[in-house]
XYZ file of N, CA, C and O in Angstrom:
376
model
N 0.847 -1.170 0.000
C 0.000 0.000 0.000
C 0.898 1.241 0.000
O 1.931 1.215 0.669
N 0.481 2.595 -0.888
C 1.653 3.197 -0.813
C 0.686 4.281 0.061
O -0.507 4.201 0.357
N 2.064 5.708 0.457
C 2.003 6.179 1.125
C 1.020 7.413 0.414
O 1.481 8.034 -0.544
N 0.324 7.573 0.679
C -0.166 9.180 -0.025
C -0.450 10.621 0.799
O -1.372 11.103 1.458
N 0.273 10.835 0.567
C 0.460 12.549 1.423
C -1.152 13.402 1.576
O -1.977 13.417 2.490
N -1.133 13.750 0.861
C -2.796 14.738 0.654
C -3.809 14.100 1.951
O -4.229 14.770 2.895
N -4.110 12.389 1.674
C -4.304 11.538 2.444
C -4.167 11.939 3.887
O -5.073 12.125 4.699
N -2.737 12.048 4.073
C -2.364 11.753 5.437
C -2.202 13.237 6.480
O -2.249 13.380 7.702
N -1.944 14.440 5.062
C -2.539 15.750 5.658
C -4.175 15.872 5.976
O -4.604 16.334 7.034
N -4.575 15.640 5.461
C -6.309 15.701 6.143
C -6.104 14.913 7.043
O -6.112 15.642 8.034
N -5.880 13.672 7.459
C -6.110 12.846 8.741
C -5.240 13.725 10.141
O -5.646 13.851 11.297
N -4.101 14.173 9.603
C -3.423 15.168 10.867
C -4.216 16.209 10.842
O -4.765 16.498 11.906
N -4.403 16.781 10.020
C -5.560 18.206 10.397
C -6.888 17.835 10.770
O -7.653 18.660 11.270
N -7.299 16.324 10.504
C -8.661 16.358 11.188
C -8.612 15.957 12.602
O -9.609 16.130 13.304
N -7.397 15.366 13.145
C -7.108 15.460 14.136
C -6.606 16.791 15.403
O -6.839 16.987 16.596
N -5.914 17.395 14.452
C -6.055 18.548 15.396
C -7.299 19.721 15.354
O -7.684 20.369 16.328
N -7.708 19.795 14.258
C -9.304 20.590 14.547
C -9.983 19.428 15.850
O -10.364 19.822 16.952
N -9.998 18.481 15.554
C -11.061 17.524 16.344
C -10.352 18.254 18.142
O -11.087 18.785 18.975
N -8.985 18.078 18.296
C -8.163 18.774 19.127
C -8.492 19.700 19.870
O -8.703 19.886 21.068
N -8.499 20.246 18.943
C -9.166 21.930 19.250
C -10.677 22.588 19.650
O -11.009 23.653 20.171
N -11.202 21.761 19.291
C -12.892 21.787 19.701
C -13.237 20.819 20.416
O -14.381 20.404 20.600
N -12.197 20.405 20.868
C -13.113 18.877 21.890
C -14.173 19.224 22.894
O -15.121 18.518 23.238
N -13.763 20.787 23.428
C -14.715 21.221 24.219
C -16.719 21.705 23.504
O -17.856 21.926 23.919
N -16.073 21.630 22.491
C -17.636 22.281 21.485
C -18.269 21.125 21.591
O -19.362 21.037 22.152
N -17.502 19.882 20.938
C -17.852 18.473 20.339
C -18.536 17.983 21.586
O -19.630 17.466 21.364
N -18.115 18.026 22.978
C -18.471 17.231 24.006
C -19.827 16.558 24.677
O -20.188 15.493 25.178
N -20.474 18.199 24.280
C -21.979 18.003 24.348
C -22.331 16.964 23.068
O -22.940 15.895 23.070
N -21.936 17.432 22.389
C -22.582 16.964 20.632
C -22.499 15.230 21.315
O -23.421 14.623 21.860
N -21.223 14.791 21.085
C -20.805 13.279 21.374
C -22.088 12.795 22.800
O -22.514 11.640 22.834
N -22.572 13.901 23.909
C -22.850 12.996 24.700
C -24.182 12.718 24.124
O -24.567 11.557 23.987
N -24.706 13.456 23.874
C -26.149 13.642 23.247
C -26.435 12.291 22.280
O -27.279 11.403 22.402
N -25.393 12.498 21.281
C -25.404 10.907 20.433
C -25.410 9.727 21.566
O -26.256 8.843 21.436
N -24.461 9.670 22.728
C -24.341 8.797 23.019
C -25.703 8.128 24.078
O -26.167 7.062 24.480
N -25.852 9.240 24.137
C -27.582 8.988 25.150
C -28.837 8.546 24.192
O -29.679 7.701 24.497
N -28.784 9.351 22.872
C -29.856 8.862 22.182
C -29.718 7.219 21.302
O -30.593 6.484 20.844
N -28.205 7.098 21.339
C -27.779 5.646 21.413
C -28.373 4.694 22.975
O -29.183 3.772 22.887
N -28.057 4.942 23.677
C -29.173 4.384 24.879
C -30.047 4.119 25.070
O -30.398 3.092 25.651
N -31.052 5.418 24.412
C -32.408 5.106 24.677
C -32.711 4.391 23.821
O -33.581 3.580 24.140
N -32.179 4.314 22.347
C -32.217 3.373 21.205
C -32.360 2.310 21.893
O -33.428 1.707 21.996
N -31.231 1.962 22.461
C -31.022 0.084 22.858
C -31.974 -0.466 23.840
O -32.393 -1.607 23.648
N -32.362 0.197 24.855
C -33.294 0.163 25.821
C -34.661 0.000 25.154
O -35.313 -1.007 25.432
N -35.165 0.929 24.271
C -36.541 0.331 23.409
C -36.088 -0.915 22.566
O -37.050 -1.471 22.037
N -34.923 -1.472 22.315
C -34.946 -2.289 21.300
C -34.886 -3.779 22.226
O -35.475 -4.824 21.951
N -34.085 -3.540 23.265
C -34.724 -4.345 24.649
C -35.891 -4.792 24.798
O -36.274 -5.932 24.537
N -36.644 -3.712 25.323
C -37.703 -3.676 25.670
C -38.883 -4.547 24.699
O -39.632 -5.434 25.110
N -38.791 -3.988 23.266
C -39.039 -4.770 22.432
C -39.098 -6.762 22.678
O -40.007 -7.548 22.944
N -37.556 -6.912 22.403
C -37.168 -8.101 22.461
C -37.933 -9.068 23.358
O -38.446 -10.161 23.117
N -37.848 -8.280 24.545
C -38.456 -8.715 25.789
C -40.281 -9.152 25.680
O -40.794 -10.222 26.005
N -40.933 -7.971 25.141
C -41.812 -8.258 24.845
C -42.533 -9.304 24.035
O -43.685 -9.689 24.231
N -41.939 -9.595 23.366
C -41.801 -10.279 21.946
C -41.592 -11.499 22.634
O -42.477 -12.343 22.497
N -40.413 -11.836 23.492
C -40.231 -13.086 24.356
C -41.292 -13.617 24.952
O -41.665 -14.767 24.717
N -41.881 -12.816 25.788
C -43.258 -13.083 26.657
C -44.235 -13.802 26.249
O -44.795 -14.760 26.782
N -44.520 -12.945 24.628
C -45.435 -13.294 23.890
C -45.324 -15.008 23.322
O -46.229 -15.841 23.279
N -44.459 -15.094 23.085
C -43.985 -16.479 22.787
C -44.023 -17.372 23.802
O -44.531 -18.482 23.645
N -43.368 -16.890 25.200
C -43.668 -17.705 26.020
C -45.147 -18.301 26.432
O -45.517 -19.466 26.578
N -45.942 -16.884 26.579
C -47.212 -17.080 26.929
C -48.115 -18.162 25.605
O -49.097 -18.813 25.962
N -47.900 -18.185 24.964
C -48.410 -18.919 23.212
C -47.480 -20.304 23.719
O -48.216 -21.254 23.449
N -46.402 -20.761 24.233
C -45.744 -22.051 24.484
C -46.606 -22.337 25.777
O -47.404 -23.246 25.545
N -46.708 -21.795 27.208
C -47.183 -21.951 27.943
C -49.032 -22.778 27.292
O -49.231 -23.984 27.145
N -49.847 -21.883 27.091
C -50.959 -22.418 26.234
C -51.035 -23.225 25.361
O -52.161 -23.487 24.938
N -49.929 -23.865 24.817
C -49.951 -25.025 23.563
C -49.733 -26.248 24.676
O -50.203 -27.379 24.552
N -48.704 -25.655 26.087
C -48.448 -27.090 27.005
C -49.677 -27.567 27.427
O -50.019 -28.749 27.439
N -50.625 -26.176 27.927
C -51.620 -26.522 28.749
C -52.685 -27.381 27.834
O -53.149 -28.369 28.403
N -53.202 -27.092 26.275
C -53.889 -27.591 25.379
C -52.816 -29.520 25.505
O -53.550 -30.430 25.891
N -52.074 -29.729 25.354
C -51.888 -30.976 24.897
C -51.746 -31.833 26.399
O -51.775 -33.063 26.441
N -51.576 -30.901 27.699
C -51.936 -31.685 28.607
C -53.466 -31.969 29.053
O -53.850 -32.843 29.831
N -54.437 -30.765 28.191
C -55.563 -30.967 28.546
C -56.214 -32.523 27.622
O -56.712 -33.530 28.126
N -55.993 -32.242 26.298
C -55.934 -33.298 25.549
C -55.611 -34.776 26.107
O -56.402 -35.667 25.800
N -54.889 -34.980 26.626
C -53.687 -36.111 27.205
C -54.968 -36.314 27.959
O -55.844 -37.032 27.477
N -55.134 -35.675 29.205
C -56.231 -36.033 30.520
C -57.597 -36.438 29.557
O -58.232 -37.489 29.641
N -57.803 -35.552 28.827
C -58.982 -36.377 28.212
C -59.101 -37.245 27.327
O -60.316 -37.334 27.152
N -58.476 -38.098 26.508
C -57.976 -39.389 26.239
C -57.880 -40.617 27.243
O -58.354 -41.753 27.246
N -57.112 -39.935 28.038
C -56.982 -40.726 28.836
C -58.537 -41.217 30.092
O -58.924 -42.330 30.449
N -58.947 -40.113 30.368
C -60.639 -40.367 31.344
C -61.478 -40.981 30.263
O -62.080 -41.920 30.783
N -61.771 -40.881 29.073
C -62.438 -41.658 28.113
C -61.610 -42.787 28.255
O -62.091 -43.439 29.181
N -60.441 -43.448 27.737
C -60.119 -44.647 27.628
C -60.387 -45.446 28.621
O -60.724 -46.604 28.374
N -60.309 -45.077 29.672
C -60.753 -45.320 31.178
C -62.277 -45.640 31.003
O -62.675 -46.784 31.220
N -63.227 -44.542 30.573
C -64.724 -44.494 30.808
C -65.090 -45.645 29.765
O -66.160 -46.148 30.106
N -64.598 -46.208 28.670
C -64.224 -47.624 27.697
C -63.938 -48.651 28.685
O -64.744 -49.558 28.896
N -62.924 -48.563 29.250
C -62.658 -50.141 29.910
C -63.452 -50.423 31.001
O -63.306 -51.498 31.582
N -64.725 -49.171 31.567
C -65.765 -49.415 32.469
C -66.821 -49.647 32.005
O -67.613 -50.133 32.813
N -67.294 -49.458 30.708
C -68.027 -49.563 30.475
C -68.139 -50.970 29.237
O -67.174 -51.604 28.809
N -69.184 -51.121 28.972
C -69.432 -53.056 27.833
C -69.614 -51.783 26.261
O -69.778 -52.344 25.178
N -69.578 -50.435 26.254
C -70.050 -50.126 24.835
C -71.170 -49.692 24.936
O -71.216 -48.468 25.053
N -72.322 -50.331 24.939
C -73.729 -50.178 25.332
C -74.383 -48.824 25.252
O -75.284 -48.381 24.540
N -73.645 -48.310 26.207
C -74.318 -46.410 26.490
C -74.260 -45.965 25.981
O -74.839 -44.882 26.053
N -73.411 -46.345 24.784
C -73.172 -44.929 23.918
C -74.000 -45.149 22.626
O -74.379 -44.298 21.821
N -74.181 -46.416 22.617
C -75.362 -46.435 21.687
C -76.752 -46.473 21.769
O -77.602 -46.451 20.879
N -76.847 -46.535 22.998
C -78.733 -46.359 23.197
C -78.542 -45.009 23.956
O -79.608 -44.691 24.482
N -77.661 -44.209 24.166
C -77.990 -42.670 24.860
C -77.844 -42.975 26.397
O -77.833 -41.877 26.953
N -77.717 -44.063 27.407
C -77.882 -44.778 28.771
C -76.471 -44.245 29.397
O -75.380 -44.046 28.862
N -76.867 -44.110 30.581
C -75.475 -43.501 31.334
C -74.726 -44.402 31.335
O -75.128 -45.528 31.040
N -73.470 -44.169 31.655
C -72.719 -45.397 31.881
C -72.675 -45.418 33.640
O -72.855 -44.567 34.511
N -72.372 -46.707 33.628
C -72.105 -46.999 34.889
C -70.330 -46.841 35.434
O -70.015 -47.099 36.596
């Protein structure tokens, strides 16, 4: 890579202007750096939300296939008590 002058005068002069106003810049920089904050904090917040939501939708799919499960299971049960019978003449089961 070669060396190029013009190049390397702007990078020293943008360094010493930058130098020289650090006191102007200071506010400027914090301001970015706060509205960078609040950025990340809503994008958090977001995330978070978004998590919940999913959780709460996993939570409700457990509760549906354990509800499922129990009722399979009390019918297969209400089958091995019963001869068949009830369910075809309308008769309670015993």
């Amino acid at each position: 890579m070669r060396f190029h002058p013009p190049s390397f005068a702007l990078g020293v002069g943008s360094a010493v202007l930058l130098m020289g106003k650090k006191q102007h810049l200071r506010p400027v920089v914090v301001e970015i750096a706060a509205l960078g904050l609040h950025l990340s904090r809503l994008g958090l917040a977001l995330v978070e939300r978004q998590r919940e939501h999913a959780e709460d939708l996993w939570a409700e799919v457990a509760e549906r296939v354990r509800h499922k499960a129990g009722g399979a299971e009390r019918g297969a049960r209400a089958a091995r008590r019963s001869n068949g019978a009830s369910g075809l003449h309308g008769e309670p089961s015993s």
